[in-house]
Amino acid sequence: MSRELTPQEIAERSLIKTYRKSLWNPFVAAVKRYELVSPGDHIAVCISGGKDSMVLAKLMQELQRHTEQPFSLTFLGMDPGYNMENRALMESNAALLGIPVEVFESDIFDVTTKVEKNPCYLCARMRRGWLYAKAQELGCNKIALGHHVSDVLETTLLGLFYGAQLQAMMPKLHSKNFPGMELIRPLYCVHEDAIIAWKNYNHLRFLQCACRFTEARDASGDGIGQSKRQEMKVLLRQLKETNPNIEKSIFRAIHGVQLDTFPGFKYRGRPHSFLENYDGTAYCEDI
């Protein structure tokens, strides 16, 4: 008689079997394509308690089991000011899934709830700083965040529609303020829909953002509220109804930017004009 699998074993098996094409394969593709993991790395996988960071943690565990280039993992959870129920949910999910998370506390929610302008941006920046500092203290050289391809596309549209710039989200970055530290995004090629499907398949319930701004969005009736990112998410969903390949097109576009078709661009914060090289051979009509 075969042994009944635990919830952890079912979740792990579903990653590399049921959702192999939609989760495991694109995850491995991103790790290889963008050279996110190197032998000897000590990576802090940052756990917020949400679905994205939890599936990232499980995928990183699987990668560690199957790789021929060994690296170390630390699962780092930050409590930015969760209530007791949300903190307990994060910790119980980690225990259920076999993620040995180390939780530390910060006062980020106390600070950001007093800010009216761009509180989500401030929250993200503060979270990043706390995570870098704690990871570095623990001897890590990288932090891994759970941003997925849907986040990449939404960020691109936000920059275009509200920031007056063509700007994407990078798969990895060096830290300016924490020398020797690097940020990686191993879910860069994974779609949010696949993460949601895995979550539902395993009957899991994870944290949302758990702050007052998310609560206001959920109570708005349109599912958007004042969240511009949520507005982009809804817009992409609407565009997919008439163009199922819209997300793939945007993703490919940010990998193939044709600079010689733009009248201006910035590199490392410095503006450049096409006029700088106009009298050379860079700008010629091909007729």
CSV table of N, CA and C in Angstrom, one decimal, residues 104-217:
chain,number,residue,atom,x,y,z
A,104,PHE,N,12.1,38.4,10.7
A,104,PHE,CA,12.6,39.6,11.5
A,104,PHE,C,11.5,40.7,11.4
A,105,GLU,N,11.5,41.7,12.3
A,105,GLU,CA,10.5,42.7,12.3
A,105,GLU,C,11.1,44.1,11.9
A,106,SER,N,10.2,44.9,11.3
A,106,SER,CA,10.5,46.3,11.0
A,106,SER,C,9.2,47.1,11.2
A,107,ASP,N,9.4,48.4,11.1
A,107,ASP,CA,8.2,49.3,11.4
A,107,ASP,C,7.7,50.0,10.1
A,108,ILE,N,7.9,49.3,9.0
A,108,ILE,CA,7.6,50.0,7.7
A,108,ILE,C,6.2,50.4,7.6
A,109,PHE,N,5.2,49.6,8.0
A,109,PHE,CA,3.8,50.0,7.9
A,109,PHE,C,3.5,51.2,8.7
A,110,ASP,N,4.1,51.4,9.9
A,110,ASP,CA,3.9,52.5,10.7
A,110,ASP,C,4.4,53.8,10.0
A,111,VAL,N,5.4,53.7,9.2
A,111,VAL,CA,6.0,54.9,8.5
A,111,VAL,C,5.1,55.2,7.3
A,112,THR,N,4.9,54.2,6.5
A,112,THR,CA,4.2,54.4,5.2
A,112,THR,C,2.7,54.8,5.3
A,113,THR,N,2.1,54.4,6.3
A,113,THR,CA,0.7,54.7,6.5
A,113,THR,C,0.5,56.2,6.8
A,114,LYS,N,1.6,56.9,7.1
A,114,LYS,CA,1.5,58.3,7.4
A,114,LYS,C,1.8,59.2,6.2
A,115,VAL,N,2.2,58.5,5.1
A,115,VAL,CA,2.6,59.2,3.9
A,115,VAL,C,1.4,59.1,2.8
A,116,GLU,N,1.1,60.2,2.3
A,116,GLU,CA,0.0,60.3,1.3
A,116,GLU,C,0.5,60.1,-0.1
A,117,LYS,N,1.7,60.6,-0.4
A,117,LYS,CA,2.2,60.6,-1.8
A,117,LYS,C,3.1,59.4,-2.0
A,118,ASN,N,2.8,58.5,-3.0
A,118,ASN,CA,3.6,57.4,-3.4
A,118,ASN,C,3.9,56.5,-2.2
A,119,PRO,N,2.9,56.1,-1.4
A,119,PRO,CA,3.3,55.2,-0.2
A,119,PRO,C,3.8,53.8,-0.6
A,120,CYS,N,3.2,53.3,-1.7
A,120,CYS,CA,3.7,51.9,-2.2
A,120,CYS,C,5.1,52.0,-2.6
A,121,TYR,N,5.5,53.0,-3.3
A,121,TYR,CA,6.9,53.2,-3.8
A,121,TYR,C,7.8,53.2,-2.5
A,122,LEU,N,7.4,54.1,-1.6
A,122,LEU,CA,8.2,54.2,-0.3
A,122,LEU,C,8.3,52.9,0.4
A,123,CYS,N,7.2,52.2,0.5
A,123,CYS,CA,7.2,50.9,1.2
A,123,CYS,C,8.1,49.9,0.5
A,124,ALA,N,8.1,49.8,-0.8
A,124,ALA,CA,9.0,48.9,-1.6
A,124,ALA,C,10.4,49.3,-1.4
A,125,ARG,N,10.8,50.5,-1.4
A,125,ARG,CA,12.1,51.0,-1.2
A,125,ARG,C,12.6,50.6,0.2
A,126,MET,N,11.8,50.9,1.2
A,126,MET,CA,12.2,50.6,2.6
A,126,MET,C,12.3,49.1,2.8
A,127,ARG,N,11.4,48.3,2.3
A,127,ARG,CA,11.5,46.8,2.4
A,127,ARG,C,12.8,46.3,1.8
A,128,ARG,N,13.2,46.9,0.6
A,128,ARG,CA,14.4,46.5,0.0
A,128,ARG,C,15.6,46.8,0.8
A,129,GLY,N,15.6,47.9,1.4
A,129,GLY,CA,16.8,48.3,2.3
A,129,GLY,C,16.9,47.4,3.5
A,130,TRP,N,15.8,47.1,4.2
A,130,TRP,CA,15.8,46.2,5.3
A,130,TRP,C,16.3,44.8,4.9
A,131,LEU,N,15.8,44.3,3.8
A,131,LEU,CA,16.1,43.0,3.3
A,131,LEU,C,17.6,42.9,3.0
A,132,TYR,N,18.1,43.9,2.2
A,132,TYR,CA,19.5,43.9,1.9
A,132,TYR,C,20.4,43.9,3.2
A,133,ALA,N,20.0,44.7,4.1
A,133,ALA,CA,20.8,44.8,5.4
A,133,ALA,C,20.8,43.5,6.1
A,134,LYS,N,19.7,42.9,6.3
A,134,LYS,CA,19.6,41.6,7.0
A,134,LYS,C,20.3,40.5,6.3
A,135,ALA,N,20.1,40.4,5.0
A,135,ALA,CA,20.8,39.4,4.1
A,135,ALA,C,22.3,39.5,4.2
A,136,GLN,N,22.8,40.8,4.1
A,136,GLN,CA,24.2,41.0,4.2
A,136,GLN,C,24.8,40.6,5.6
A,137,GLU,N,24.0,40.9,6.6
A,137,GLU,CA,24.4,40.5,8.0
A,137,GLU,C,24.5,39.0,8.1
A,138,LEU,N,23.7,38.2,7.4
A,138,LEU,CA,23.7,36.8,7.4
A,138,LEU,C,24.7,36.2,6.5
A,139,GLY,N,25.5,37.0,5.8
A,139,GLY,CA,26.5,36.5,4.9
A,139,GLY,C,26.1,36.1,3.5
A,140,CYS,N,24.9,36.7,3.1
A,140,CYS,CA,24.4,36.4,1.7
A,140,CYS,C,25.0,37.4,0.8
A,141,ASN,N,25.1,37.0,-0.5
A,141,ASN,CA,25.6,37.9,-1.5
A,141,ASN,C,24.5,38.3,-2.5
A,142,LYS,N,23.3,37.7,-2.4
A,142,LYS,CA,22.2,38.0,-3.3
A,142,LYS,C,20.9,37.9,-2.5
A,143,ILE,N,19.9,38.8,-2.9
A,143,ILE,CA,18.6,38.6,-2.5
A,143,ILE,C,17.7,38.3,-3.7
A,144,ALA,N,16.8,37.3,-3.5
A,144,ALA,CA,15.9,36.9,-4.6
A,144,ALA,C,14.5,37.4,-4.3
A,145,LEU,N,13.9,38.1,-5.2
A,145,LEU,CA,12.5,38.6,-5.0
A,145,LEU,C,11.6,37.9,-6.0
A,146,GLY,N,10.3,38.0,-5.6
A,146,GLY,CA,9.3,37.2,-6.4
A,146,GLY,C,8.6,37.9,-7.5
A,147,HIS,N,9.2,38.9,-8.1
A,147,HIS,CA,8.6,39.6,-9.2
A,147,HIS,C,8.5,38.7,-10.4
A,148,HIS,N,7.4,38.6,-11.1
A,148,HIS,CA,7.2,37.8,-12.2
A,148,HIS,C,7.0,38.6,-13.5
A,149,VAL,N,6.7,37.9,-14.6
A,149,VAL,CA,6.6,38.6,-15.9
A,149,VAL,C,5.5,39.6,-15.9
A,150,SER,N,4.4,39.3,-15.2
A,150,SER,CA,3.3,40.2,-15.1
A,150,SER,C,3.7,41.5,-14.5
A,151,ASP,N,4.5,41.4,-13.4
A,151,ASP,CA,5.0,42.6,-12.8
A,151,ASP,C,5.9,43.4,-13.8
A,152,VAL,N,6.7,42.7,-14.6
A,152,VAL,CA,7.5,43.4,-15.6
A,152,VAL,C,6.7,44.2,-16.6
A,153,LEU,N,5.6,43.5,-17.1
A,153,LEU,CA,4.8,44.2,-18.1
A,153,LEU,C,4.0,45.4,-17.5
A,154,GLU,N,3.5,45.2,-16.3
A,154,GLU,CA,2.8,46.3,-15.6
A,154,GLU,C,3.7,47.5,-15.4
A,155,THR,N,4.9,47.2,-15.0
A,155,THR,CA,5.9,48.3,-14.7
A,155,THR,C,6.2,49.0,-16.0
A,156,THR,N,6.3,48.3,-17.1
A,156,THR,CA,6.6,48.9,-18.4
A,156,THR,C,5.5,49.8,-18.8
A,157,LEU,N,4.2,49.4,-18.6
A,157,LEU,CA,3.1,50.2,-19.0
A,157,LEU,C,2.9,51.4,-18.0
A,158,LEU,N,3.2,51.2,-16.8
A,158,LEU,CA,3.1,52.3,-15.8
A,158,LEU,C,4.1,53.4,-16.2
A,159,GLY,N,5.3,53.0,-16.6
A,159,GLY,CA,6.3,54.0,-16.9
A,159,GLY,C,5.9,54.8,-18.2
A,160,LEU,N,5.3,54.1,-19.1
A,160,LEU,CA,4.8,54.7,-20.4
A,160,LEU,C,3.7,55.6,-20.2
A,161,PHE,N,2.6,55.2,-19.5
A,161,PHE,CA,1.4,55.9,-19.3
A,161,PHE,C,1.5,57.0,-18.3
A,162,TYR,N,2.2,56.8,-17.2
A,162,TYR,CA,2.2,57.7,-16.1
A,162,TYR,C,3.6,58.3,-15.7
A,163,GLY,N,4.6,57.7,-16.3
A,163,GLY,CA,6.0,58.2,-16.0
A,163,GLY,C,6.6,58.9,-17.2
A,164,ALA,N,5.9,58.9,-18.3
A,164,ALA,CA,6.4,59.5,-19.6
A,164,ALA,C,7.8,59.0,-19.9
A,165,GLN,N,8.0,57.7,-19.8
A,165,GLN,CA,9.3,57.1,-20.1
A,165,GLN,C,9.1,55.6,-20.5
A,166,LEU,N,10.0,55.1,-21.3
A,166,LEU,CA,10.0,53.7,-21.7
A,166,LEU,C,11.0,53.0,-20.7
A,167,GLN,N,10.5,52.4,-19.7
A,167,GLN,CA,11.4,51.8,-18.7
A,167,GLN,C,10.8,50.5,-18.2
A,168,ALA,N,11.7,49.5,-18.2
A,168,ALA,CA,11.3,48.1,-17.8
A,168,ALA,C,11.9,47.8,-16.4
A,169,MET,N,11.7,46.5,-16.0
A,169,MET,CA,12.2,46.0,-14.7
A,169,MET,C,13.3,45.0,-15.1
A,170,MET,N,14.5,45.2,-14.5
A,170,MET,CA,15.6,44.3,-14.8
A,170,MET,C,15.6,43.0,-14.1
A,171,PRO,N,16.1,41.9,-14.7
A,171,PRO,CA,16.1,40.6,-14.1
A,171,PRO,C,17.1,40.5,-13.0
A,172,LYS,N,18.1,41.3,-13.0
A,172,LYS,CA,19.1,41.4,-11.9
A,172,LYS,C,19.7,42.8,-11.8
A,173,LEU,N,20.2,43.2,-10.6
A,173,LEU,CA,20.8,44.5,-10.5
A,173,LEU,C,21.9,44.4,-9.3
A,174,HIS,N,22.9,45.2,-9.5
A,174,HIS,CA,23.9,45.3,-8.4
A,174,HIS,C,23.3,46.4,-7.4
A,175,SER,N,23.6,46.2,-6.1
A,175,SER,CA,23.1,47.2,-5.2
A,175,SER,C,24.1,48.4,-5.1
A,176,LYS,N,23.6,49.6,-5.1
A,176,LYS,CA,24.5,50.8,-4.9
A,176,LYS,C,24.9,51.0,-3.5
A,177,ASN,N,24.0,50.7,-2.5
A,177,ASN,CA,24.2,51.1,-1.1
A,177,ASN,C,24.7,49.9,-0.3
A,178,PHE,N,24.7,48.7,-0.9
A,178,PHE,CA,25.2,47.5,-0.2
A,178,PHE,C,26.2,46.8,-1.1
A,179,PRO,N,27.5,47.3,-1.0
A,179,PRO,CA,28.5,46.7,-1.9
A,179,PRO,C,28.6,45.2,-1.8
A,180,GLY,N,28.7,44.6,-3.0
A,180,GLY,CA,28.9,43.1,-3.0
A,180,GLY,C,27.6,42.4,-3.1
A,181,MET,N,26.4,43.1,-2.9
A,181,MET,CA,25.1,42.5,-2.9
A,181,MET,C,24.5,42.7,-4.3
A,182,GLU,N,23.6,41.7,-4.6
A,182,GLU,CA,23.0,41.7,-5.9
A,182,GLU,C,21.5,41.3,-5.7
A,183,LEU,N,20.6,41.9,-6.5
A,183,LEU,CA,19.2,41.5,-6.5
A,183,LEU,C,18.9,40.7,-7.7
A,184,ILE,N,18.2,39.6,-7.5
A,184,ILE,CA,17.8,38.7,-8.7
A,184,ILE,C,16.3,38.5,-8.7
A,185,ARG,N,15.8,38.2,-9.9
A,185,ARG,CA,14.3,38.0,-10.0
A,185,ARG,C,14.1,36.7,-10.8
A,186,PRO,N,14.2,35.5,-10.1
A,186,PRO,CA,14.2,34.2,-10.8
A,186,PRO,C,12.8,33.9,-11.5
A,187,LEU,N,11.7,34.6,-11.1
A,187,LEU,CA,10.4,34.4,-11.7
A,187,LEU,C,10.2,35.3,-12.9
A,188,TYR,N,11.2,35.9,-13.4
A,188,TYR,CA,11.1,36.9,-14.5
A,188,TYR,C,10.4,36.4,-15.7
A,189,CYS,N,10.4,35.1,-16.0
A,189,CYS,CA,9.7,34.6,-17.2
A,189,CYS,C,8.4,33.8,-16.8
A,190,VAL,N,8.0,33.8,-15.5
A,190,VAL,CA,6.8,33.1,-15.0
A,190,VAL,C,5.6,34.0,-15.0
A,191,HIS,N,4.5,33.6,-15.5
A,191,HIS,CA,3.3,34.4,-15.5
A,191,HIS,C,2.5,34.2,-14.2
A,192,GLU,N,1.9,35.3,-13.8
A,192,GLU,CA,1.1,35.3,-12.5
A,192,GLU,C,0.0,34.2,-12.6
A,193,ASP,N,-0.6,34.0,-13.7
A,193,ASP,CA,-1.7,33.1,-13.8
A,193,ASP,C,-1.2,31.7,-13.5
A,194,ALA,N,0.0,31.3,-13.8
A,194,ALA,CA,0.5,30.0,-13.4
A,194,ALA,C,0.7,29.9,-11.9
A,195,ILE,N,1.1,30.9,-11.3
A,195,ILE,CA,1.3,30.9,-9.8
A,195,ILE,C,-0.1,30.8,-9.2
A,196,ILE,N,-1.1,31.5,-9.7
A,196,ILE,CA,-2.4,31.4,-9.1
A,196,ILE,C,-2.9,29.9,-9.3
A,197,ALA,N,-2.7,29.4,-10.5
A,197,ALA,CA,-3.2,28.0,-10.7
A,197,ALA,C,-2.5,27.0,-9.8
A,198,TRP,N,-1.2,27.1,-9.5
A,198,TRP,CA,-0.5,26.3,-8.6
A,198,TRP,C,-1.1,26.4,-7.2
A,199,LYS,N,-1.3,27.7,-6.8
A,199,LYS,CA,-1.9,27.9,-5.4
A,199,LYS,C,-3.2,27.3,-5.3
A,200,ASN,N,-4.1,27.4,-6.3
A,200,ASN,CA,-5.4,26.8,-6.2
A,200,ASN,C,-5.4,25.3,-6.2
A,201,TYR,N,-4.5,24.8,-7.0
A,201,TYR,CA,-4.4,23.3,-7.1
A,201,TYR,C,-4.0,22.7,-5.8
A,202,ASN,N,-3.2,23.4,-5.0
A,202,ASN,CA,-2.8,22.9,-3.7
A,202,ASN,C,-3.6,23.4,-2.6
A,203,HIS,N,-4.7,24.1,-2.9
A,203,HIS,CA,-5.7,24.6,-1.9
A,203,HIS,C,-5.0,25.5,-0.8
A,204,LEU,N,-4.1,26.4,-1.3
A,204,LEU,CA,-3.4,27.2,-0.4
A,204,LEU,C,-4.0,28.6,-0.4
A,205,ARG,N,-3.8,29.3,0.8
A,205,ARG,CA,-4.3,30.7,0.9
A,205,ARG,C,-3.1,31.5,1.5
A,206,PHE,N,-2.7,32.5,0.7
A,206,PHE,CA,-1.6,33.3,1.1
A,206,PHE,C,-2.0,34.7,1.4
A,207,LEU,N,-1.0,35.5,1.9
A,207,LEU,CA,-1.3,36.9,2.2
A,207,LEU,C,-1.4,37.7,0.9
A,208,GLN,N,-2.2,38.7,1.0
A,208,GLN,CA,-2.2,39.8,0.0
A,208,GLN,C,-1.2,40.8,0.5
A,209,CYS,N,-1.2,42.0,0.1
A,209,CYS,CA,-0.3,43.0,0.6
A,209,CYS,C,-0.5,43.2,2.1
A,210,ALA,N,-1.7,43.1,2.6
A,210,ALA,CA,-2.0,43.3,4.0
A,210,ALA,C,-1.9,44.7,4.5
A,211,CYS,N,-1.9,45.7,3.7
A,211,CYS,CA,-1.8,47.1,4.2
A,211,CYS,C,-3.1,47.8,3.9
A,212,ARG,N,-3.3,49.0,4.4
A,212,ARG,CA,-4.6,49.7,4.2
A,212,ARG,C,-4.9,50.1,2.8
A,213,PHE,N,-3.8,50.2,1.9
A,213,PHE,CA,-4.1,50.6,0.5
A,213,PHE,C,-4.7,49.4,-0.3
A,214,THR,N,-4.2,48.2,0.1
A,214,THR,CA,-4.8,47.0,-0.6
A,214,THR,C,-6.3,46.8,-0.1
A,215,GLU,N,-6.5,47.1,1.1
A,215,GLU,CA,-7.9,47.0,1.7
A,215,GLU,C,-8.8,48.0,0.9
A,216,ALA,N,-8.3,49.2,0.7
A,216,ALA,CA,-9.1,50.2,0.0
A,216,ALA,C,-9.4,49.8,-1.4
A,217,ARG,N,-8.4,49.2,-2.1
A,217,ARG,CA,-8.6,48.7,-3.5
A,217,ARG,C,-9.6,47.6,-3.5
